[in-house]
PDB file of N, CA and C in Angstrom:
ATOM      1  N   MET A   1      67.027 -53.098 114.071  1.00  0.00           N
ATOM      2  CA  MET A   1      67.745 -52.225 114.991  1.00  0.00           C
ATOM      3  C   MET A   1      67.835 -50.826 114.381  1.00  0.00           C
ATOM      4  N   ILE A   2      67.557 -49.837 115.163  1.00  0.00           N
ATOM      5  CA  ILE A   2      67.535 -48.458 114.658  1.00  0.00           C
ATOM      6  C   ILE A   2      68.900 -48.044 114.102  1.00  0.00           C
ATOM      7  N   GLY A   3      69.973 -48.518 114.725  1.00  0.00           N
ATOM      8  CA  GLY A   3      71.306 -48.159 114.254  1.00  0.00           C
ATOM      9  C   GLY A   3      71.574 -48.620 112.839  1.00  0.00           C
ATOM     10  N   THR A   4      71.115 -49.818 112.516  1.00  0.00           N
ATOM     11  CA  THR A   4      71.269 -50.347 111.165  1.00  0.00           C
ATOM     12  C   THR A   4      70.494 -49.505 110.170  1.00  0.00           C
ATOM     13  N   LYS A   5      69.305 -49.083 110.557  1.00  0.00           N
ATOM     14  CA  LYS A   5      68.484 -48.249 109.672  1.00  0.00           C
ATOM     15  C   LYS A   5      69.117 -46.882 109.468  1.00  0.00           C
ATOM     16  N   ILE A   6      69.661 -46.311 110.529  1.00  0.00           N
ATOM     17  CA  ILE A   6      70.327 -45.009 110.400  1.00  0.00           C
ATOM     18  C   ILE A   6      71.521 -45.129 109.452  1.00  0.00           C
ATOM     19  N   SER A   7      72.309 -46.168 109.646  1.00  0.00           N
ATOM     20  CA  SER A   7      73.473 -46.385 108.782  1.00  0.00           C
ATOM     21  C   SER A   7      73.052 -46.540 107.323  1.00  0.00           C
ATOM     22  N   PHE A   8      72.028 -47.352 107.080  1.00  0.00           N
ATOM     23  CA  PHE A   8      71.543 -47.569 105.716  1.00  0.00           C
ATOM     24  C   PHE A   8      71.072 -46.253 105.092  1.00  0.00           C
ATOM     25  N   CYS A   9      70.259 -45.508 105.823  1.00  0.00           N
ATOM     26  CA  CYS A   9      69.721 -44.243 105.307  1.00  0.00           C
ATOM     27  C   CYS A   9      70.828 -43.226 105.076  1.00  0.00           C
ATOM     28  N   ARG A  10      71.794 -43.176 105.987  1.00  0.00           N
ATOM     29  CA  ARG A  10      72.909 -42.237 105.859  1.00  0.00           C
ATOM     30  C   ARG A  10      73.697 -42.542 104.591  1.00  0.00           C
ATOM     31  N   LYS A  11      74.007 -43.813 104.389  1.00  0.00           N
ATOM     32  CA  LYS A  11      74.778 -44.196 103.203  1.00  0.00           C
ATOM     33  C   LYS A  11      73.986 -43.955 101.925  1.00  0.00           C
ATOM     34  N   LYS A  12      72.694 -44.266 101.961  1.00  0.00           N
ATOM     35  CA  LYS A  12      71.834 -44.037 100.796  1.00  0.00           C
ATOM     36  C   LYS A  12      71.787 -42.553 100.432  1.00  0.00           C
ATOM     37  N   ALA A  13      71.850 -41.688 101.461  1.00  0.00           N
ATOM     38  CA  ALA A  13      71.846 -40.245 101.244  1.00  0.00           C
ATOM     39  C   ALA A  13      73.223 -39.719 100.838  1.00  0.00           C
ATOM     40  N   GLY A  14      74.232 -40.602 100.825  1.00  0.00           N
ATOM     41  CA  GLY A  14      75.573 -40.194 100.429  1.00  0.00           C
ATOM     42  C   GLY A  14      76.298 -39.375 101.476  1.00  0.00           C
ATOM     43  N   LEU A  15      75.947 -39.599 102.746  1.00  0.00           N
ATOM     44  CA  LEU A  15      76.551 -38.826 103.827  1.00  0.00           C
ATOM     45  C   LEU A  15      77.538 -39.669 104.628  1.00  0.00           C
ATOM     46  N   SER A  16      78.627 -39.054 105.020  1.00  0.00           N
ATOM     47  CA  SER A  16      79.541 -39.694 105.960  1.00  0.00           C
ATOM     48  C   SER A  16      78.975 -39.510 107.371  1.00  0.00           C
ATOM     49  N   GLN A  17      79.533 -40.222 108.326  1.00  0.00           N
ATOM     50  CA  GLN A  17      79.119 -40.010 109.713  1.00  0.00           C
ATOM     51  C   GLN A  17      79.382 -38.559 110.115  1.00  0.00           C
ATOM     52  N   GLU A  18      80.502 -38.031 109.688  1.00  0.00           N
ATOM     53  CA  GLU A  18      80.858 -36.643 110.017  1.00  0.00           C
ATOM     54  C   GLU A  18      79.851 -35.661 109.427  1.00  0.00           C
ATOM     55  N   ALA A  19      79.461 -35.870 108.171  1.00  0.00           N
ATOM     56  CA  ALA A  19      78.502 -34.971 107.525  1.00  0.00           C
ATOM     57  C   ALA A  19      77.139 -35.040 108.210  1.00  0.00           C
ATOM     58  N   LEU A  20      76.696 -36.249 108.572  1.00  0.00           N
ATOM     59  CA  LEU A  20      75.426 -36.379 109.279  1.00  0.00           C
ATOM     60  C   LEU A  20      75.505 -35.697 110.637  1.00  0.00           C
ATOM     61  N   ALA A  21      76.598 -35.900 111.332  1.00  0.00           N
ATOM     62  CA  ALA A  21      76.783 -35.269 112.643  1.00  0.00           C
ATOM     63  C   ALA A  21      76.718 -33.750 112.537  1.00  0.00           C
ATOM     64  N   THR A  22      77.345 -33.206 111.518  1.00  0.00           N
ATOM     65  CA  THR A  22      77.342 -31.755 111.317  1.00  0.00           C
ATOM     66  C   THR A  22      75.916 -31.246 111.092  1.00  0.00           C
ATOM     67  N   ARG A  23      75.151 -31.951 110.282  1.00  0.00           N
ATOM     68  CA  ARG A  23      73.765 -31.531 110.018  1.00  0.00           C
ATOM     69  C   ARG A  23      72.889 -31.600 111.250  1.00  0.00           C
ATOM     70  N   LEU A  24      73.215 -32.522 112.167  1.00  0.00           N
ATOM     71  CA  LEU A  24      72.410 -32.681 113.383  1.00  0.00           C
ATOM     72  C   LEU A  24      72.995 -31.926 114.574  1.00  0.00           C
ATOM     73  N   ASN A  25      74.154 -31.284 114.356  1.00  0.00           N
ATOM     74  CA  ASN A  25      74.831 -30.530 115.405  1.00  0.00           C
ATOM     75  C   ASN A  25      75.203 -31.430 116.593  1.00  0.00           C
ATOM     76  N   ILE A  26      75.767 -32.594 116.249  1.00  0.00           N
ATOM     77  CA  ILE A  26      76.240 -33.535 117.253  1.00  0.00           C
ATOM     78  C   ILE A  26      77.628 -34.008 116.837  1.00  0.00           C
ATOM     79  N   SER A  27      78.245 -34.852 117.658  1.00  0.00           N
ATOM     80  CA  SER A  27      79.573 -35.369 117.321  1.00  0.00           C
ATOM     81  C   SER A  27      79.469 -36.577 116.399  1.00  0.00           C
ATOM     82  N   ARG A  28      80.541 -36.818 115.649  1.00  0.00           N
ATOM     83  CA  ARG A  28      80.603 -38.006 114.807  1.00  0.00           C
ATOM     84  C   ARG A  28      80.536 -39.255 115.668  1.00  0.00           C
ATOM     85  N   GLN A  29      81.107 -39.179 116.870  1.00  0.00           N
ATOM     86  CA  GLN A  29      81.084 -40.319 117.783  1.00  0.00           C
ATOM     87  C   GLN A  29      79.661 -40.683 118.185  1.00  0.00           C
ATOM     88  N   ALA A  30      78.786 -39.692 118.322  1.00  0.00           N
ATOM     89  CA  ALA A  30      77.385 -39.962 118.654  1.00  0.00           C
ATOM     90  C   ALA A  30      76.723 -40.752 117.531  1.00  0.00           C
ATOM     91  N   VAL A  31      76.979 -40.361 116.294  1.00  0.00           N
ATOM     92  CA  VAL A  31      76.430 -41.095 115.149  1.00  0.00           C
ATOM     93  C   VAL A  31      76.961 -42.522 115.157  1.00  0.00           C
ATOM     94  N   SER A  32      78.241 -42.679 115.397  1.00  0.00           N
ATOM     95  CA  SER A  32      78.847 -44.005 115.439  1.00  0.00           C
ATOM     96  C   SER A  32      78.205 -44.868 116.527  1.00  0.00           C
ATOM     97  N   ARG A  33      77.971 -44.294 117.703  1.00  0.00           N
ATOM     98  CA  ARG A  33      77.340 -45.046 118.800  1.00  0.00           C
ATOM     99  C   ARG A  33      75.929 -45.460 118.445  1.00  0.00           C
ATOM    100  N   TRP A  34      75.183 -44.601 117.738  1.00  0.00           N
ATOM    101  CA  TRP A  34      73.839 -44.987 117.288  1.00  0.00           C
ATOM    102  C   TRP A  34      73.926 -46.177 116.347  1.00  0.00           C
ATOM    103  N   GLU A  35      74.835 -46.080 115.383  1.00  0.00           N
ATOM    104  CA  GLU A  35      74.915 -47.104 114.343  1.00  0.00           C
ATOM    105  C   GLU A  35      75.401 -48.450 114.879  1.00  0.00           C
ATOM    106  N   THR A  36      76.192 -48.436 115.938  1.00  0.00           N
ATOM    107  CA  THR A  36      76.675 -49.690 116.526  1.00  0.00           C
ATOM    108  C   THR A  36      75.741 -50.214 117.611  1.00  0.00           C
ATOM    109  N   GLY A  37      74.717 -49.441 117.940  1.00  0.00           N
ATOM    110  CA  GLY A  37      73.771 -49.877 118.956  1.00  0.00           C
ATOM    111  C   GLY A  37      74.188 -49.569 120.376  1.00  0.00           C
ATOM    112  N   GLU A  38      75.257 -48.820 120.557  1.00  0.00           N
ATOM    113  CA  GLU A  38      75.710 -48.445 121.893  1.00  0.00           C
ATOM    114  C   GLU A  38      74.822 -47.366 122.510  1.00  0.00           C
ATOM    115  N   ALA A  39      74.117 -46.626 121.665  1.00  0.00           N
ATOM    116  CA  ALA A  39      73.238 -45.545 122.132  1.00  0.00           C
ATOM    117  C   ALA A  39      72.062 -45.444 121.166  1.00  0.00           C
ATOM    118  N   VAL A  40      71.037 -44.748 121.613  1.00  0.00           N
ATOM    119  CA  VAL A  40      69.829 -44.543 120.807  1.00  0.00           C
ATOM    120  C   VAL A  40      69.576 -43.040 120.743  1.00  0.00           C
ATOM    121  N   PRO A  41      69.256 -42.515 119.560  1.00  0.00           N
ATOM    122  CA  PRO A  41      68.965 -41.086 119.466  1.00  0.00           C
ATOM    123  C   PRO A  41      67.714 -40.720 120.255  1.00  0.00           C
ATOM    124  N   ASP A  42      67.710 -39.503 120.801  1.00  0.00           N
ATOM    125  CA  ASP A  42      66.512 -39.043 121.509  1.00  0.00           C
ATOM    126  C   ASP A  42      65.426 -38.682 120.491  1.00  0.00           C
ATOM    127  N   THR A  43      64.260 -38.402 120.991  1.00  0.00           N
ATOM    128  CA  THR A  43      63.103 -38.148 120.129  1.00  0.00           C
ATOM    129  C   THR A  43      63.353 -37.003 119.157  1.00  0.00           C
ATOM    130  N   GLU A  44      63.948 -35.930 119.632  1.00  0.00           N
ATOM    131  CA  GLU A  44      64.224 -34.779 118.763  1.00  0.00           C
ATOM    132  C   GLU A  44      65.122 -35.174 117.594  1.00  0.00           C
ATOM    133  N   LYS A  45      66.145 -35.976 117.865  1.00  0.00           N
ATOM    134  CA  LYS A  45      67.067 -36.393 116.804  1.00  0.00           C
ATOM    135  C   LYS A  45      66.388 -37.363 115.840  1.00  0.00           C
ATOM    136  N   ILE A  46      65.494 -38.212 116.336  1.00  0.00           N
ATOM    137  CA  ILE A  46      64.754 -39.113 115.445  1.00  0.00           C
ATOM    138  C   ILE A  46      63.903 -38.299 114.480  1.00  0.00           C
ATOM    139  N   VAL A  47      63.275 -37.254 114.975  1.00  0.00           N
ATOM    140  CA  VAL A  47      62.472 -36.376 114.110  1.00  0.00           C
ATOM    141  C   VAL A  47      63.376 -35.705 113.075  1.00  0.00           C
ATOM    142  N   GLN A  48      64.529 -35.214 113.511  1.00  0.00           N
ATOM    143  CA  GLN A  48      65.461 -34.574 112.581  1.00  0.00           C
ATOM    144  C   GLN A  48      65.954 -35.567 111.524  1.00  0.00           C
ATOM    145  N   LEU A  49      66.254 -36.790 111.961  1.00  0.00           N
ATOM    146  CA  LEU A  49      66.694 -37.820 111.018  1.00  0.00           C
ATOM    147  C   LEU A  49      65.605 -38.125 109.997  1.00  0.00           C
ATOM    148  N   SER A  50      64.381 -38.252 110.467  1.00  0.00           N
ATOM    149  CA  SER A  50      63.291 -38.585 109.546  1.00  0.00           C
ATOM    150  C   SER A  50      63.074 -37.466 108.527  1.00  0.00           C
ATOM    151  N   ARG A  51      63.220 -36.233 108.938  1.00  0.00           N
ATOM    152  CA  ARG A  51      63.097 -35.108 107.997  1.00  0.00           C
ATOM    153  C   ARG A  51      64.248 -35.106 107.002  1.00  0.00           C
ATOM    154  N   LEU A  52      65.445 -35.322 107.501  1.00  0.00           N
ATOM    155  CA  LEU A  52      66.627 -35.320 106.647  1.00  0.00           C
ATOM    156  C   LEU A  52      66.564 -36.436 105.604  1.00  0.00           C
ATOM    157  N   PHE A  53      66.164 -37.625 106.042  1.00  0.00           N
ATOM    158  CA  PHE A  53      66.114 -38.770 105.143  1.00  0.00           C
ATOM    159  C   PHE A  53      64.798 -38.850 104.367  1.00  0.00           C
ATOM    160  N   ARG A  54      63.848 -38.007 104.731  1.00  0.00           N
ATOM    161  CA  ARG A  54      62.523 -37.973 104.098  1.00  0.00           C
ATOM    162  C   ARG A  54      61.771 -39.297 104.248  1.00  0.00           C
ATOM    163  N   TYR A  55      61.831 -39.816 105.457  1.00  0.00           N
ATOM    164  CA  TYR A  55      61.076 -41.002 105.837  1.00  0.00           C
ATOM    165  C   TYR A  55      60.252 -40.665 107.066  1.00  0.00           C
ATOM    166  N   PRO A  56      59.092 -41.274 107.238  1.00  0.00           N
ATOM    167  CA  PRO A  56      58.356 -41.059 108.484  1.00  0.00           C
ATOM    168  C   PRO A  56      59.149 -41.645 109.649  1.00  0.00           C
ATOM    169  N   PRO A  57      59.042 -41.060 110.834  1.00  0.00           N
ATOM    170  CA  PRO A  57      59.791 -41.578 111.990  1.00  0.00           C
ATOM    171  C   PRO A  57      59.536 -43.061 112.246  1.00  0.00           C
ATOM    172  N   THR A  58      58.363 -43.548 111.898  1.00  0.00           N
ATOM    173  CA  THR A  58      58.055 -44.958 112.141  1.00  0.00           C
ATOM    174  C   THR A  58      58.983 -45.902 111.379  1.00  0.00           C
ATOM    175  N   ILE A  59      59.496 -45.454 110.246  1.00  0.00           N
ATOM    176  CA  ILE A  59      60.439 -46.293 109.484  1.00  0.00           C
ATOM    177  C   ILE A  59      61.681 -46.554 110.330  1.00  0.00           C
ATOM    178  N   LEU A  60      62.156 -45.538 111.019  1.00  0.00           N
ATOM    179  CA  LEU A  60      63.339 -45.712 111.862  1.00  0.00           C
ATOM    180  C   LEU A  60      63.018 -46.476 113.146  1.00  0.00           C
ATOM    181  N   LEU A  61      61.813 -46.296 113.654  1.00  0.00           N
ATOM    182  CA  LEU A  61      61.468 -46.874 114.949  1.00  0.00           C
ATOM    183  C   LEU A  61      60.934 -48.295 114.882  1.00  0.00           C
ATOM    184  N   ASP A  62      60.291 -48.663 113.784  1.00  0.00           N
ATOM    185  CA  ASP A  62      59.713 -50.003 113.680  1.00  0.00           C
ATOM    186  C   ASP A  62      60.807 -51.055 113.619  1.00  0.00           C
ATOM    187  N   GLU A  63      60.653 -52.064 114.426  1.00  0.00           N
ATOM    188  CA  GLU A  63      61.583 -53.180 114.418  1.00  0.00           C
ATOM    189  C   GLU A  63      61.137 -54.201 113.383  1.00  0.00           C
ATOM    190  N   ILE A  64      62.066 -54.798 112.726  1.00  0.00           N
ATOM    191  CA  ILE A  64      61.759 -55.859 111.765  1.00  0.00           C
ATOM    192  C   ILE A  64      61.435 -57.108 112.561  1.00  0.00           C
ATOM    193  N   LYS A  65      60.288 -57.703 112.280  1.00  0.00           N
ATOM    194  CA  LYS A  65      59.866 -58.912 112.989  1.00  0.00           C
ATOM    195  C   LYS A  65      60.339 -60.125 112.223  1.00  0.00           C
ATOM    196  N   GLU A  66      61.098 -60.953 112.917  1.00  0.00           N
ATOM    197  CA  GLU A  66      61.591 -62.181 112.304  1.00  0.00           C
ATOM    198  C   GLU A  66      60.782 -63.357 112.798  1.00  0.00           C
ATOM    199  N   HIS A  67      60.475 -64.274 111.899  1.00  0.00           N
ATOM    200  CA  HIS A  67      59.703 -65.467 112.252  1.00  0.00           C
ATOM    201  C   HIS A  67      60.527 -66.695 111.971  1.00  0.00           C
TER     202      HIS A  67
END
């Protein structure tokens, strides 16, 4: 789930939800909704997240396949 990946990357980067929101020029509530799966970031925000976390966008977008 993309929200789990965003949360993991945010914490690994040492950022609070508020700090991430500030860097992306969005509300903390938007970050919270992404992380809980209530919402999904748009393409522009996924690109910004991938640049901020220094991961290719595919890392955030690829779903983990369970067998």
